[in-house]
Amino acid sequence: TSDLLPNWLDPELNNFRQNVMGELARDVVPDLTSRGGGWSCSVDGGTMTLELWLCNRGTAAVGSGIEVAVYDGEPEAGGAEICRAETDHILDVGDCVLLSCEWIDPPTEGTRDLFLRADDAGERGECLEGNNGAVMRDVGACGAPG
């Protein structure tokens, strides 16, 4: 073995620790995820702006018009829909976009856990449907003006 050059010193080889990712599967699809951003109240407390992140973690771009719905309580348990935000451009692989929607007449006391759902209607084929939701914990109330 002393007659052989190490792989990284041989100009014909020189592929030491080379990683080859291989080919992607033919059925590449998007994978939408959501998470909360922030929130702010209007001066008069009559509306709350909710910021929502929508990301594409899949292996294919997804067209515009993807919605993120926000609920006051778990939607599966009858939580009321607050608002929706929608993308206006293509979301490439690995991209995230910050969206916002308005909660009209938000609570004036306490905090809430808000539930987010990307592609709530399930209109887009994805590799994982179960990771579309997120929870914005302890969203504060907009105090009554005074």
C-alpha positions as semicolon CSV with decimal commas, in nm:
position;residue;x (nm);y (nm);z (nm)
1;T;0,000;0,000;0,000
2;S;0,296;0,235;0,036
3;D;0,330;0,236;-0,345
4;L;-0,013;0,398;-0,382
5;L;-0,076;0,768;-0,340
6;P;-0,351;0,870;-0,098
7;N;-0,674;0,951;-0,280
8;W;-0,648;1,328;-0,221
9;L;-0,293;1,342;-0,363
10;D;-0,375;1,154;-0,684
11;P;-0,481;1,413;-0,948
12;E;-0,692;1,151;-1,127
13;L;-0,895;1,077;-0,818
14;N;-0,894;1,368;-0,575
15;N;-1,250;1,297;-0,462
16;F;-1,179;1,231;-0,097
17;R;-1,494;1,290;0,110
18;Q;-1,692;1,384;-0,196
19;N;-2,064;1,372;-0,129
20;V;-2,300;1,308;-0,413
21;M;-2,663;1,384;-0,336
22;G;-2,799;1,168;-0,615
23;E;-3,109;1,234;-0,819
24;L;-3,434;1,376;-0,685
25;A;-3,740;1,159;-0,715
26;R;-3,958;1,225;-1,017
27;D;-4,257;1,312;-0,799
28;V;-4,118;1,633;-0,652
29;V;-4,381;1,825;-0,458
30;P;-4,402;2,129;-0,231
31;D;-4,434;2,106;0,148
32;L;-4,602;2,406;0,308
33;T;-4,544;2,506;0,669
34;S;-4,660;2,803;0,873
35;R;-4,552;2,981;1,190
36;G;-4,645;3,295;1,372
37;G;-4,456;3,617;1,326
38;G;-4,581;3,896;1,546
39;W;-4,887;4,102;1,615
40;S;-4,973;4,467;1,678
41;C;-5,285;4,662;1,767
42;S;-5,425;4,968;1,595
43;V;-5,424;5,293;1,791
44;D;-5,794;5,265;1,874
45;G;-5,767;4,891;1,956
46;G;-6,028;4,803;1,695
47;T;-5,801;4,583;1,484
48;M;-5,500;4,360;1,536
49;T;-5,250;4,295;1,259
50;L;-5,122;3,937;1,266
51;E;-4,797;3,846;1,091
52;L;-4,765;3,491;0,959
53;W;-4,475;3,308;0,797
54;L;-4,546;3,068;0,512
55;C;-4,258;2,845;0,396
56;N;-4,207;2,587;0,124
57;R;-3,993;2,304;0,265
58;G;-4,061;2,073;-0,029
59;T;-3,876;1,987;-0,349
60;A;-4,091;2,185;-0,596
61;A;-4,206;2,545;-0,624
62;V;-4,571;2,625;-0,558
63;G;-4,782;2,886;-0,737
64;S;-4,935;3,199;-0,593
65;G;-5,263;3,207;-0,404
66;I;-5,160;2,991;-0,108
67;E;-5,368;3,085;0,196
68;V;-5,286;3,076;0,565
69;A;-5,593;3,076;0,789
70;V;-5,588;3,195;1,152
71;Y;-5,828;3,059;1,414
72;D;-5,915;3,161;1,769
73;G;-5,896;2,810;1,911
74;E;-5,831;2,476;1,747
75;P;-6,019;2,458;1,417
76;E;-6,091;2,088;1,469
77;A;-6,264;2,179;1,797
78;G;-6,473;2,456;1,642
79;G;-6,231;2,751;1,680
80;A;-6,360;3,059;1,500
81;E;-6,176;3,176;1,190
82;I;-6,022;3,520;1,246
83;C;-5,867;3,605;0,911
84;R;-5,676;3,473;0,610
85;A;-5,366;3,586;0,425
86;E;-5,267;3,486;0,072
87;T;-4,945;3,478;-0,130
88;D;-4,922;3,689;-0,443
89;H;-4,620;3,521;-0,605
90;I;-4,457;3,181;-0,660
91;L;-4,293;3,032;-0,352
92;D;-3,971;2,859;-0,459
93;V;-3,812;2,565;-0,280
94;G;-3,677;2,680;0,056
95;D;-3,843;3,023;0,040
96;C;-4,049;3,182;0,316
97;V;-4,274;3,485;0,291
98;L;-4,415;3,706;0,566
99;L;-4,789;3,761;0,526
100;S;-5,034;3,961;0,735
101;C;-5,406;3,975;0,798
102;E;-5,636;4,187;1,015
103;W;-5,834;4,064;1,316
104;I;-6,136;4,293;1,334
105;D;-6,263;4,360;1,687
106;P;-6,001;4,153;1,877
107;P;-6,042;4,080;2,250
108;T;-5,968;4,361;2,494
109;E;-5,854;4,140;2,783
110;G;-5,635;3,836;2,840
111;T;-5,427;3,638;2,593
112;R;-5,514;3,382;2,330
113;D;-5,348;3,091;2,151
114;L;-5,410;3,135;1,779
115;F;-5,395;2,839;1,541
116;L;-5,250;2,876;1,191
117;R;-5,316;2,648;0,895
118;A;-5,131;2,675;0,563
119;D;-5,334;2,551;0,265
120;D;-5,626;2,503;0,502
121;A;-5,853;2,372;0,226
122;G;-5,594;2,110;0,124
123;E;-5,602;2,224;-0,240
124;R;-5,229;2,180;-0,302
125;G;-5,072;1,838;-0,317
126;E;-4,788;1,817;-0,066
127;C;-4,545;1,557;0,061
128;L;-4,654;1,614;0,424
129;E;-5,002;1,746;0,498
130;G;-4,962;1,709;0,875
131;N;-4,707;1,989;0,920
132;N;-4,915;2,279;0,784
133;G;-5,025;2,407;1,124
134;A;-4,865;2,611;1,399
135;V;-4,970;2,788;1,718
136;M;-4,907;3,152;1,809
137;R;-4,902;3,132;2,187
138;D;-5,012;3,406;2,427
139;V;-5,118;3,667;2,176
140;G;-5,207;3,967;2,391
141;A;-5,534;4,152;2,378
142;C;-5,580;4,498;2,237
143;G;-5,681;4,708;2,535
144;A;-5,984;4,927;2,514
145;P;-5,889;5,287;2,436
146;G;-5,895;5,510;2,731
